[in-house]
């Protein structure tokens, strides 16, 4: 009894000092996950949706094939397309032209279903089309001491009071007989508001993307960027500038991919990449594209 | 050694006392069960007394009296008294549980100071445990203690009870030393020949020890005196190191010098060969270490003055060259300690002892990496090779002054009170940049670097009735930094119930504070460390610990089982998105998550026994250590880096004859956790020209922090010793090997590629088999 009394007296010391949680209550994360990347061009009849399995870097593994279906829907229409996953990434073509006309502000829904994993769902909002007010191309107008660059100006107007985002891609064409096929061109800008999509290495060729968060005054903004002039002097050529109006989901996804420093030695164990896929990872977004032909003056 | 001290000091004091009147010193010698011990020897150097049938004794003396009480089957009891009046004092002797020569570490209960749950390790015990260097080492012995993780290859200090290595402080004659290891925790920075005793406080921690959340290790360097001038020393050399130790003493003066330098270049080819078990890369690890310890004391009647100096340096170049590609990782790590103290003791009339000391110490840790990796150059539109430079360079400087008073009271009670002031300056530095684009201006850290700590502590120990002993302590500290003043009250308590002759039960509970934070990154590669002074957003860390320990002590067997819980608060961790390209100030402001909690539960079991000349010591520890941060892992708990679930060590020793002995140490431990919380997913993209391709994207799984557990740790060490005594000393040969099976136990992991080019995690070890042949010579 004497012993119990002393220990009872000790308990308050212990209890009053407690900052305690259950060390066994640790959540279990999925060892495997699915990723969807689907950037739906609303003006196109078809689109491609990618589905990927995560790679287990702890050990080599063999992926077993399985079937999956993708359902894209609006309030009035539904399209479904299926395929099988043979390796770590599969794509499925979807006849999105069968959807009712999509206008800005519409919500598009996505479901990916397979017996191999739980339902993946997402939705995104169709963006406004880009409003291009003006554009110009100045041939070989910028010299960096070594090479000449063509400079391009593009003036956009804010089509609504919602958050908007855009992405620019540039294709060059040599206008001679027997010329090489058109190619995607690097773009560079001194405007800090324009982000370069370095993440895709050669494949994405530094598309420029930006939001309208920094636009002020009359709701317009003039972008200036340049690309290396590769055609010999006197050779006719022109560019196709693709102005994509992208949903904010795409913008956030690309923004995080660029923001995460994947190089360096002491990376902190991974960066949070935006995802709007419930049940998995990745991005589902829509985009509206318009083409501008740029000829040197 | 203590006997020599007794003899000489007593000679001094008794010679002073001859010309004066003496006083009587009387009392009783008893067992822990309060039974009288007859014929116990009371040794006062000039006289020998025996207790009578009632265990009583009486002698006359004046001045400083050093006593040694011995009796067959009991541990010797030492005490120091200053006799200026008639004194009645009782001594309690503890039964010896083991044969003297067995390979065990005794659980010591010094009843005359009340019972303490400490593990005391004597040098002769340390010497019997195989060590990485071939020369006995205190770290090897400590790692056989349950709760002290044996899986610490690659760490700079000891890991105890679910904390990081900043939470355990080593006090060397009162000097707190951080990162007191060589060879990534394989060896301590102290020569065993320089050490008199080692105590591990992993349950109750005396209140005089603050500044760290976890346990304390108390190392007492040698100190002895002689009636005539005398020198002793030793010279030992092995493949790992050469060390020299020298002691000089007379009746008032003691001097000790220890020096050590690594010899690893002798087996560099072997290290290279063992480290390179993968043809796709070539690893070159070059280790180097050295240390110096110096101690001098001087006795002047009732006073003692002491000076101690310590210096330790470690370095490692660890280069990985990937065959057939430009990729190269060049890593340099170094860390060092330098400390000095001046201490003064005054033995006042009536028994109180006054201690005053001034300590200065510094610690520096550097991790520099130059990694040649690929980089996509958007101007060239191609992958190019670039050198990524990373540098972590941290230093801590402390100045500490303490004044304390301790006194033995009646009924074996003891009282200690102290005042302490500590000034700490912490300089964290972190840089990451491309070598071809160096930082133009290495921005100075603009956060807080200074913390002043004012502490007052008092501790009282005594008995409640016949079978209960207790220690009550309170350490009150005020931490002053920036504009903040934090006051922490840290009570500590230990209660020991003596259930019967062989079984005791301890209950302990206590709180601690730690003003300097350590944040480590346990991702791929080496572990960078960032030391940070407290600030408004990163306040002083706190912890509490409570446990119960059941001890059994038989004639030749001792056993204990200890179970505990620990809680911690105000912890720090690197954030998920820490960007080391930022300045140190920005990293600490943006890349550190604060206000974290820690929770640990554990169970420790120890069994020590022997039969004739065969002895064994088996220990097992189970632990679970988790962390909880609002802003990490979606606010859910995750495993701590050193969430070591199971840890087993077994020491076997056999004394073949007086000259020849053999011993082995086997350790098994769960691997530590790496913060690999990512999922690598190929993401598909289309191009405007109609193509499609996939690109790997690394998604951070939000509830999967510290999800990857490195492989288990298994190691076997062997040692065989041959010793011969000669008239001028002793010489010996020791042949052995650390990690006999040459198993490269995982220290960390790197991203590798399998035969199909897929990314994989490749675990990397550091310490291969280290054979040793040690030649020792000791003179006296």
PDB file of N, CA, C and O in Angstrom, chain A residues 41-105:
ATOM      1  N   UNK A  41      -8.207  19.069 -75.823  1.00  0.00           N
ATOM      2  CA  UNK A  41      -8.443  20.233 -76.685  1.00  0.00           C
ATOM      3  C   UNK A  41      -9.912  20.256 -77.094  1.00  0.00           C
ATOM      4  O   UNK A  41     -10.380  19.367 -77.828  1.00  0.00           O
ATOM      5  N   UNK A  42     -10.634  21.245 -76.613  1.00  0.00           N
ATOM      6  CA  UNK A  42     -12.089  21.207 -76.782  1.00  0.00           C
ATOM      7  C   UNK A  42     -12.507  21.461 -78.230  1.00  0.00           C
ATOM      8  O   UNK A  42     -13.637  21.165 -78.618  1.00  0.00           O
ATOM      9  N   UNK A  43     -11.616  22.025 -79.030  1.00  0.00           N
ATOM     10  CA  UNK A  43     -11.970  22.297 -80.430  1.00  0.00           C
ATOM     11  C   UNK A  43     -11.617  21.138 -81.347  1.00  0.00           C
ATOM     12  O   UNK A  43     -11.808  21.231 -82.561  1.00  0.00           O
ATOM     13  N   UNK A  44     -11.090  20.065 -80.798  1.00  0.00           N
ATOM     14  CA  UNK A  44     -10.652  18.954 -81.627  1.00  0.00           C
ATOM     15  C   UNK A  44     -11.656  17.807 -81.548  1.00  0.00           C
ATOM     16  O   UNK A  44     -12.338  17.636 -80.524  1.00  0.00           O
ATOM     17  N   UNK A  45     -11.720  17.020 -82.620  1.00  0.00           N
ATOM     18  CA  UNK A  45     -12.659  15.891 -82.633  1.00  0.00           C
ATOM     19  C   UNK A  45     -12.189  14.729 -81.780  1.00  0.00           C
ATOM     20  O   UNK A  45     -12.974  13.917 -81.308  1.00  0.00           O
ATOM     21  N   UNK A  46     -10.890  14.615 -81.687  1.00  0.00           N
ATOM     22  CA  UNK A  46     -10.349  13.511 -80.881  1.00  0.00           C
ATOM     23  C   UNK A  46      -9.321  14.058 -79.897  1.00  0.00           C
ATOM     24  O   UNK A  46      -8.773  15.151 -80.086  1.00  0.00           O
ATOM     25  N   UNK A  47      -9.089  13.270 -78.908  1.00  0.00           N
ATOM     26  CA  UNK A  47      -8.064  13.648 -77.920  1.00  0.00           C
ATOM     27  C   UNK A  47      -7.482  12.366 -77.347  1.00  0.00           C
ATOM     28  O   UNK A  47      -8.050  11.286 -77.485  1.00  0.00           O
ATOM     29  N   UNK A  48      -6.324  12.516 -76.708  1.00  0.00           N
ATOM     30  CA  UNK A  48      -5.667  11.337 -76.160  1.00  0.00           C
ATOM     31  C   UNK A  48      -5.499  11.493 -74.655  1.00  0.00           C
ATOM     32  O   UNK A  48      -5.081  12.549 -74.162  1.00  0.00           O
ATOM     33  N   UNK A  49      -5.860  10.440 -73.971  1.00  0.00           N
ATOM     34  CA  UNK A  49      -5.730  10.408 -72.505  1.00  0.00           C
ATOM     35  C   UNK A  49      -4.663   9.378 -72.147  1.00  0.00           C
ATOM     36  O   UNK A  49      -4.673   8.254 -72.661  1.00  0.00           O
ATOM     37  N   UNK A  50      -3.748   9.771 -71.291  1.00  0.00           N
ATOM     38  CA  UNK A  50      -2.681   8.862 -70.860  1.00  0.00           C
ATOM     39  C   UNK A  50      -2.990   8.340 -69.463  1.00  0.00           C
ATOM     40  O   UNK A  50      -3.407   9.098 -68.578  1.00  0.00           O
ATOM     41  N   UNK A  51      -2.743   7.057 -69.288  1.00  0.00           N
ATOM     42  CA  UNK A  51      -2.849   6.451 -67.951  1.00  0.00           C
ATOM     43  C   UNK A  51      -1.528   5.757 -67.664  1.00  0.00           C
ATOM     44  O   UNK A  51      -0.993   5.041 -68.511  1.00  0.00           O
ATOM     45  N   UNK A  52      -0.990   5.980 -66.453  1.00  0.00           N
ATOM     46  CA  UNK A  52       0.313   5.389 -66.108  1.00  0.00           C
ATOM     47  C   UNK A  52       0.236   4.716 -64.762  1.00  0.00           C
ATOM     48  O   UNK A  52      -0.525   5.106 -63.879  1.00  0.00           O
ATOM     49  N   UNK A  53       1.068   3.715 -64.633  1.00  0.00           N
ATOM     50  CA  UNK A  53       1.267   3.081 -63.327  1.00  0.00           C
ATOM     51  C   UNK A  53       2.538   3.635 -62.704  1.00  0.00           C
ATOM     52  O   UNK A  53       3.519   3.887 -63.403  1.00  0.00           O
ATOM     53  N   UNK A  54       2.531   3.787 -61.404  1.00  0.00           N
ATOM     54  CA  UNK A  54       3.759   4.229 -60.745  1.00  0.00           C
ATOM     55  C   UNK A  54       4.814   3.138 -60.860  1.00  0.00           C
ATOM     56  O   UNK A  54       4.508   1.952 -60.993  1.00  0.00           O
ATOM     57  N   UNK A  55       6.053   3.566 -60.811  1.00  0.00           N
ATOM     58  CA  UNK A  55       7.169   2.618 -60.910  1.00  0.00           C
ATOM     59  C   UNK A  55       7.704   2.378 -59.520  1.00  0.00           C
ATOM     60  O   UNK A  55       7.959   3.322 -58.762  1.00  0.00           O
ATOM     61  N   UNK A  56       7.850   1.158 -59.167  1.00  0.00           N
ATOM     62  CA  UNK A  56       8.393   0.823 -57.861  1.00  0.00           C
ATOM     63  C   UNK A  56       9.916   0.861 -57.947  1.00  0.00           C
ATOM     64  O   UNK A  56      10.533  -0.037 -58.494  1.00  0.00           O
ATOM     65  N   UNK A  57      10.483   1.925 -57.415  1.00  0.00           N
ATOM     66  CA  UNK A  57      11.937   2.026 -57.500  1.00  0.00           C
ATOM     67  C   UNK A  57      12.623   1.208 -56.415  1.00  0.00           C
ATOM     68  O   UNK A  57      13.843   1.135 -56.363  1.00  0.00           O
ATOM     69  N   UNK A  58      11.840   0.627 -55.531  1.00  0.00           N
ATOM     70  CA  UNK A  58      12.450  -0.227 -54.509  1.00  0.00           C
ATOM     71  C   UNK A  58      12.922  -1.548 -55.116  1.00  0.00           C
ATOM     72  O   UNK A  58      13.846  -2.167 -54.656  1.00  0.00           O
ATOM     73  N   UNK A  59      12.207  -1.967 -56.137  1.00  0.00           N
ATOM     74  CA  UNK A  59      12.588  -3.240 -56.746  1.00  0.00           C
ATOM     75  C   UNK A  59      12.017  -3.329 -58.157  1.00  0.00           C
ATOM     76  O   UNK A  59      11.010  -2.704 -58.470  1.00  0.00           O
ATOM     77  N   UNK A  60      12.703  -4.104 -58.970  1.00  0.00           N
ATOM     78  CA  UNK A  60      12.214  -4.283 -60.336  1.00  0.00           C
ATOM     79  C   UNK A  60      10.909  -5.078 -60.312  1.00  0.00           C
ATOM     80  O   UNK A  60      10.689  -5.920 -59.461  1.00  0.00           O
ATOM     81  N   UNK A  61      10.055  -4.796 -61.253  1.00  0.00           N
ATOM     82  CA  UNK A  61       8.767  -5.482 -61.257  1.00  0.00           C
ATOM     83  C   UNK A  61       8.259  -5.624 -62.691  1.00  0.00           C
ATOM     84  O   UNK A  61       8.691  -4.914 -63.589  1.00  0.00           O
ATOM     85  N   UNK A  62       7.391  -6.552 -62.864  1.00  0.00           N
ATOM     86  CA  UNK A  62       6.754  -6.763 -64.155  1.00  0.00           C
ATOM     87  C   UNK A  62       5.318  -6.271 -64.054  1.00  0.00           C
ATOM     88  O   UNK A  62       4.593  -6.622 -63.140  1.00  0.00           O
ATOM     89  N   UNK A  63       4.950  -5.414 -64.995  1.00  0.00           N
ATOM     90  CA  UNK A  63       3.558  -4.961 -65.021  1.00  0.00           C
ATOM     91  C   UNK A  63       2.707  -5.978 -65.774  1.00  0.00           C
ATOM     92  O   UNK A  63       3.063  -6.407 -66.866  1.00  0.00           O
ATOM     93  N   UNK A  64       1.598  -6.356 -65.170  1.00  0.00           N
ATOM     94  CA  UNK A  64       0.676  -7.257 -65.861  1.00  0.00           C
ATOM     95  C   UNK A  64      -0.351  -6.409 -66.593  1.00  0.00           C
ATOM     96  O   UNK A  64      -0.782  -5.372 -66.100  1.00  0.00           O
ATOM     97  N   UNK A  65      -0.742  -6.878 -67.758  1.00  0.00           N
ATOM     98  CA  UNK A  65      -1.679  -6.082 -68.561  1.00  0.00           C
ATOM     99  C   UNK A  65      -3.075  -6.135 -67.946  1.00  0.00           C
ATOM    100  O   UNK A  65      -3.460  -7.116 -67.311  1.00  0.00           O
ATOM    101  N   UNK A  66      -3.803  -5.053 -68.147  1.00  0.00           N
ATOM    102  CA  UNK A  66      -5.194  -4.999 -67.673  1.00  0.00           C
ATOM    103  C   UNK A  66      -5.963  -4.006 -68.533  1.00  0.00           C
ATOM    104  O   UNK A  66      -5.379  -3.150 -69.208  1.00  0.00           O
ATOM    105  N   UNK A  67      -7.269  -4.127 -68.500  1.00  0.00           N
ATOM    106  CA  UNK A  67      -8.133  -3.234 -69.288  1.00  0.00           C
ATOM    107  C   UNK A  67      -8.573  -2.047 -68.446  1.00  0.00           C
ATOM    108  O   UNK A  67      -8.705  -2.155 -67.215  1.00  0.00           O
ATOM    109  N   UNK A  68      -8.807  -0.968 -69.135  1.00  0.00           N
ATOM    110  CA  UNK A  68      -9.355   0.201 -68.444  1.00  0.00           C
ATOM    111  C   UNK A  68     -10.225   0.991 -69.415  1.00  0.00           C
ATOM    112  O   UNK A  68     -10.071   0.872 -70.647  1.00  0.00           O
ATOM    113  N   UNK A  69     -11.142   1.744 -68.876  1.00  0.00           N
ATOM    114  CA  UNK A  69     -12.028   2.578 -69.686  1.00  0.00           C
ATOM    115  C   UNK A  69     -12.027   4.001 -69.160  1.00  0.00           C
ATOM    116  O   UNK A  69     -11.933   4.232 -67.949  1.00  0.00           O
ATOM    117  N   UNK A  70     -12.138   4.923 -70.102  1.00  0.00           N
ATOM    118  CA  UNK A  70     -12.170   6.343 -69.744  1.00  0.00           C
ATOM    119  C   UNK A  70     -13.520   6.903 -70.172  1.00  0.00           C
ATOM    120  O   UNK A  70     -13.945   6.719 -71.316  1.00  0.00           O
ATOM    121  N   UNK A  71     -14.156   7.557 -69.247  1.00  0.00           N
ATOM    122  CA  UNK A  71     -15.454   8.184 -69.563  1.00  0.00           C
ATOM    123  C   UNK A  71     -15.328   9.686 -69.388  1.00  0.00           C
ATOM    124  O   UNK A  71     -14.940  10.170 -68.320  1.00  0.00           O
ATOM    125  N   UNK A  72     -15.638  10.413 -70.483  1.00  0.00           N
ATOM    126  CA  UNK A  72     -15.631  11.874 -70.419  1.00  0.00           C
ATOM    127  C   UNK A  72     -17.075  12.324 -70.582  1.00  0.00           C
ATOM    128  O   UNK A  72     -17.777  11.858 -71.478  1.00  0.00           O
ATOM    129  N   UNK A  73     -17.497  13.217 -69.715  1.00  0.00           N
ATOM    130  CA  UNK A  73     -18.905  13.602 -69.769  1.00  0.00           C
ATOM    131  C   UNK A  73     -19.086  15.075 -69.448  1.00  0.00           C
ATOM    132  O   UNK A  73     -18.244  15.701 -68.787  1.00  0.00           O
ATOM    133  N   UNK A  74     -20.207  15.585 -69.984  1.00  0.00           N
ATOM    134  CA  UNK A  74     -20.663  16.922 -69.582  1.00  0.00           C
ATOM    135  C   UNK A  74     -22.067  16.724 -69.020  1.00  0.00           C
ATOM    136  O   UNK A  74     -22.514  15.582 -68.831  1.00  0.00           O
ATOM    137  N   UNK A  75     -22.778  17.822 -68.815  1.00  0.00           N
ATOM    138  CA  UNK A  75     -24.140  17.689 -68.285  1.00  0.00           C
ATOM    139  C   UNK A  75     -25.036  16.956 -69.278  1.00  0.00           C
ATOM    140  O   UNK A  75     -25.958  16.246 -68.899  1.00  0.00           O
ATOM    141  N   UNK A  76     -24.726  17.100 -70.576  1.00  0.00           N
ATOM    142  CA  UNK A  76     -25.650  16.549 -71.581  1.00  0.00           C
ATOM    143  C   UNK A  76     -25.126  15.333 -72.330  1.00  0.00           C
ATOM    144  O   UNK A  76     -25.890  14.626 -72.976  1.00  0.00           O
ATOM    145  N   UNK A  77     -23.836  15.085 -72.323  1.00  0.00           N
ATOM    146  CA  UNK A  77     -23.306  14.031 -73.196  1.00  0.00           C
ATOM    147  C   UNK A  77     -22.187  13.247 -72.519  1.00  0.00           C
ATOM    148  O   UNK A  77     -21.558  13.731 -71.582  1.00  0.00           O
ATOM    149  N   UNK A  78     -21.998  12.035 -73.058  1.00  0.00           N
ATOM    150  CA  UNK A  78     -20.987  11.139 -72.501  1.00  0.00           C
ATOM    151  C   UNK A  78     -20.272  10.432 -73.641  1.00  0.00           C
ATOM    152  O   UNK A  78     -20.913  10.016 -74.618  1.00  0.00           O
ATOM    153  N   UNK A  79     -18.952  10.321 -73.544  1.00  0.00           N
ATOM    154  CA  UNK A  79     -18.221   9.454 -74.470  1.00  0.00           C
ATOM    155  C   UNK A  79     -17.330   8.517 -73.648  1.00  0.00           C
ATOM    156  O   UNK A  79     -16.803   8.913 -72.602  1.00  0.00           O
ATOM    157  N   UNK A  80     -17.209   7.304 -74.124  1.00  0.00           N
ATOM    158  CA  UNK A  80     -16.415   6.301 -73.410  1.00  0.00           C
ATOM    159  C   UNK A  80     -15.459   5.646 -74.388  1.00  0.00           C
ATOM    160  O   UNK A  80     -15.825   5.357 -75.537  1.00  0.00           O
ATOM    161  N   UNK A  81     -14.282   5.386 -73.928  1.00  0.00           N
ATOM    162  CA  UNK A  81     -13.306   4.682 -74.759  1.00  0.00           C
ATOM    163  C   UNK A  81     -12.471   3.781 -73.858  1.00  0.00           C
ATOM    164  O   UNK A  81     -12.181   4.140 -72.717  1.00  0.00           O
ATOM    165  N   UNK A  82     -12.097   2.624 -74.373  1.00  0.00           N
ATOM    166  CA  UNK A  82     -11.370   1.646 -73.554  1.00  0.00           C
ATOM    167  C   UNK A  82     -10.099   1.194 -74.267  1.00  0.00           C
ATOM    168  O   UNK A  82      -9.980   1.265 -75.487  1.00  0.00           O
ATOM    169  N   UNK A  83      -9.197   0.690 -73.462  1.00  0.00           N
ATOM    170  CA  UNK A  83      -7.957   0.154 -74.008  1.00  0.00           C
ATOM    171  C   UNK A  83      -7.375  -0.790 -72.956  1.00  0.00           C
ATOM    172  O   UNK A  83      -7.932  -0.965 -71.865  1.00  0.00           O
ATOM    173  N   UNK A  84      -6.232  -1.342 -73.268  1.00  0.00           N
ATOM    174  CA  UNK A  84      -5.572  -2.182 -72.265  1.00  0.00           C
ATOM    175  C   UNK A  84      -4.191  -1.616 -71.960  1.00  0.00           C
ATOM    176  O   UNK A  84      -3.539  -1.030 -72.831  1.00  0.00           O
ATOM    177  N   UNK A  85      -3.791  -1.788 -70.736  1.00  0.00           N
ATOM    178  CA  UNK A  85      -2.490  -1.307 -70.273  1.00  0.00           C
ATOM    179  C   UNK A  85      -1.495  -2.455 -70.380  1.00  0.00           C
ATOM    180  O   UNK A  85      -1.636  -3.477 -69.717  1.00  0.00           O
ATOM    181  N   UNK A  86      -0.497  -2.293 -71.242  1.00  0.00           N
ATOM    182  CA  UNK A  86       0.474  -3.358 -71.459  1.00  0.00           C
ATOM    183  C   UNK A  86       1.769  -3.108 -70.680  1.00  0.00           C
ATOM    184  O   UNK A  86       2.439  -4.040 -70.275  1.00  0.00           O
ATOM    185  N   UNK A  87       2.127  -1.856 -70.546  1.00  0.00           N
ATOM    186  CA  UNK A  87       3.372  -1.547 -69.831  1.00  0.00           C
ATOM    187  C   UNK A  87       3.073  -0.496 -68.765  1.00  0.00           C
ATOM    188  O   UNK A  87       1.978  -0.488 -68.213  1.00  0.00           O
ATOM    189  N   UNK A  88       4.010   0.382 -68.516  1.00  0.00           N
ATOM    190  CA  UNK A  88       3.740   1.333 -67.438  1.00  0.00           C
ATOM    191  C   UNK A  88       2.875   2.504 -67.893  1.00  0.00           C
ATOM    192  O   UNK A  88       2.339   3.225 -67.079  1.00  0.00           O
ATOM    193  N   UNK A  89       2.767   2.723 -69.206  1.00  0.00           N
ATOM    194  CA  UNK A  89       1.945   3.834 -69.687  1.00  0.00           C
ATOM    195  C   UNK A  89       1.103   3.370 -70.882  1.00  0.00           C
ATOM    196  O   UNK A  89       1.590   2.633 -71.731  1.00  0.00           O
ATOM    197  N   UNK A  90      -0.130   3.798 -70.876  1.00  0.00           N
ATOM    198  CA  UNK A  90      -1.005   3.484 -72.011  1.00  0.00           C
ATOM    199  C   UNK A  90      -1.764   4.738 -72.395  1.00  0.00           C
ATOM    200  O   UNK A  90      -1.966   5.632 -71.573  1.00  0.00           O
ATOM    201  N   UNK A  91      -2.161   4.797 -73.660  1.00  0.00           N
ATOM    202  CA  UNK A  91      -2.980   5.936 -74.081  1.00  0.00           C
ATOM    203  C   UNK A  91      -4.237   5.418 -74.756  1.00  0.00           C
ATOM    204  O   UNK A  91      -4.246   4.317 -75.321  1.00  0.00           O
ATOM    205  N   UNK A  92      -5.257   6.216 -74.648  1.00  0.00           N
ATOM    206  CA  UNK A  92      -6.514   5.842 -75.275  1.00  0.00           C
ATOM    207  C   UNK A  92      -7.056   7.065 -76.007  1.00  0.00           C
ATOM    208  O   UNK A  92      -7.051   8.178 -75.471  1.00  0.00           O
ATOM    209  N   UNK A  93      -7.471   6.826 -77.276  1.00  0.00           N
ATOM    210  CA  UNK A  93      -8.045   7.922 -78.062  1.00  0.00           C
ATOM    211  C   UNK A  93      -9.526   8.012 -77.749  1.00  0.00           C
ATOM    212  O   UNK A  93     -10.221   7.000 -77.669  1.00  0.00           O
ATOM    213  N   UNK A  94      -9.987   9.231 -77.610  1.00  0.00           N
ATOM    214  CA  UNK A  94     -11.380   9.447 -77.229  1.00  0.00           C
ATOM    215  C   UNK A  94     -12.020  10.378 -78.250  1.00  0.00           C
ATOM    216  O   UNK A  94     -11.439  11.422 -78.606  1.00  0.00           O
ATOM    217  N   UNK A  95     -13.200   9.984 -78.704  1.00  0.00           N
ATOM    218  CA  UNK A  95     -13.924  10.795 -79.699  1.00  0.00           C
ATOM    219  C   UNK A  95     -14.632  11.932 -78.989  1.00  0.00           C
ATOM    220  O   UNK A  95     -15.856  11.943 -78.847  1.00  0.00           O
ATOM    221  N   UNK A  96     -13.895  12.901 -78.571  1.00  0.00           N
ATOM    222  CA  UNK A  96     -14.502  14.000 -77.817  1.00  0.00           C
ATOM    223  C   UNK A  96     -15.300  14.947 -78.706  1.00  0.00           C
ATOM    224  O   UNK A  96     -16.003  15.828 -78.206  1.00  0.00           O
ATOM    225  N   UNK A  97     -15.178  14.753 -80.025  1.00  0.00           N
ATOM    226  CA  UNK A  97     -16.032  15.535 -80.918  1.00  0.00           C
ATOM    227  C   UNK A  97     -17.497  15.192 -80.718  1.00  0.00           C
ATOM    228  O   UNK A  97     -18.387  15.970 -81.105  1.00  0.00           O
ATOM    229  N   UNK A  98     -17.790  14.055 -80.134  1.00  0.00           N
ATOM    230  CA  UNK A  98     -19.180  13.663 -79.888  1.00  0.00           C
ATOM    231  C   UNK A  98     -19.779  14.344 -78.662  1.00  0.00           C
ATOM    232  O   UNK A  98     -20.961  14.178 -78.361  1.00  0.00           O
ATOM    233  N   UNK A  99     -18.946  15.037 -77.930  1.00  0.00           N
ATOM    234  CA  UNK A  99     -19.493  15.796 -76.808  1.00  0.00           C
ATOM    235  C   UNK A  99     -20.229  17.017 -77.345  1.00  0.00           C
ATOM    236  O   UNK A  99     -19.901  17.533 -78.417  1.00  0.00           O
ATOM    237  N   UNK A 100     -21.218  17.446 -76.604  1.00  0.00           N
ATOM    238  CA  UNK A 100     -21.885  18.687 -77.010  1.00  0.00           C
ATOM    239  C   UNK A 100     -20.879  19.823 -76.968  1.00  0.00           C
ATOM    240  O   UNK A 100     -19.854  19.728 -76.284  1.00  0.00           O
ATOM    241  N   UNK A 101     -21.171  20.860 -77.729  1.00  0.00           N
ATOM    242  CA  UNK A 101     -20.215  21.967 -77.779  1.00  0.00           C
ATOM    243  C   UNK A 101     -19.885  22.474 -76.378  1.00  0.00           C
ATOM    244  O   UNK A 101     -20.780  22.751 -75.575  1.00  0.00           O
ATOM    245  N   UNK A 102     -18.601  22.606 -76.180  1.00  0.00           N
ATOM    246  CA  UNK A 102     -18.161  23.056 -74.856  1.00  0.00           C
ATOM    247  C   UNK A 102     -17.889  24.550 -74.918  1.00  0.00           C
ATOM    248  O   UNK A 102     -17.183  25.025 -75.816  1.00  0.00           O
ATOM    249  N   UNK A 103     -18.461  25.246 -73.992  1.00  0.00           N
ATOM    250  CA  UNK A 103     -18.208  26.690 -73.942  1.00  0.00           C
ATOM    251  C   UNK A 103     -17.543  27.025 -72.614  1.00  0.00           C
ATOM    252  O   UNK A 103     -17.554  26.224 -71.656  1.00  0.00           O
ATOM    253  N   UNK A 104     -16.936  28.189 -72.582  1.00  0.00           N
ATOM    254  CA  UNK A 104     -16.189  28.603 -71.398  1.00  0.00           C
ATOM    255  C   UNK A 104     -17.070  28.547 -70.151  1.00  0.00           C
ATOM    256  O   UNK A 104     -18.225  28.971 -70.175  1.00  0.00           O
ATOM    257  N   UNK A 105     -16.520  27.999 -69.119  1.00  0.00           N
ATOM    258  CA  UNK A 105     -17.263  27.892 -67.863  1.00  0.00           C
ATOM    259  C   UNK A 105     -17.927  26.547 -67.685  1.00  0.00           C
ATOM    260  O   UNK A 105     -18.366  26.207 -66.578  1.00  0.00           O
TER     261      UNK A 105
END
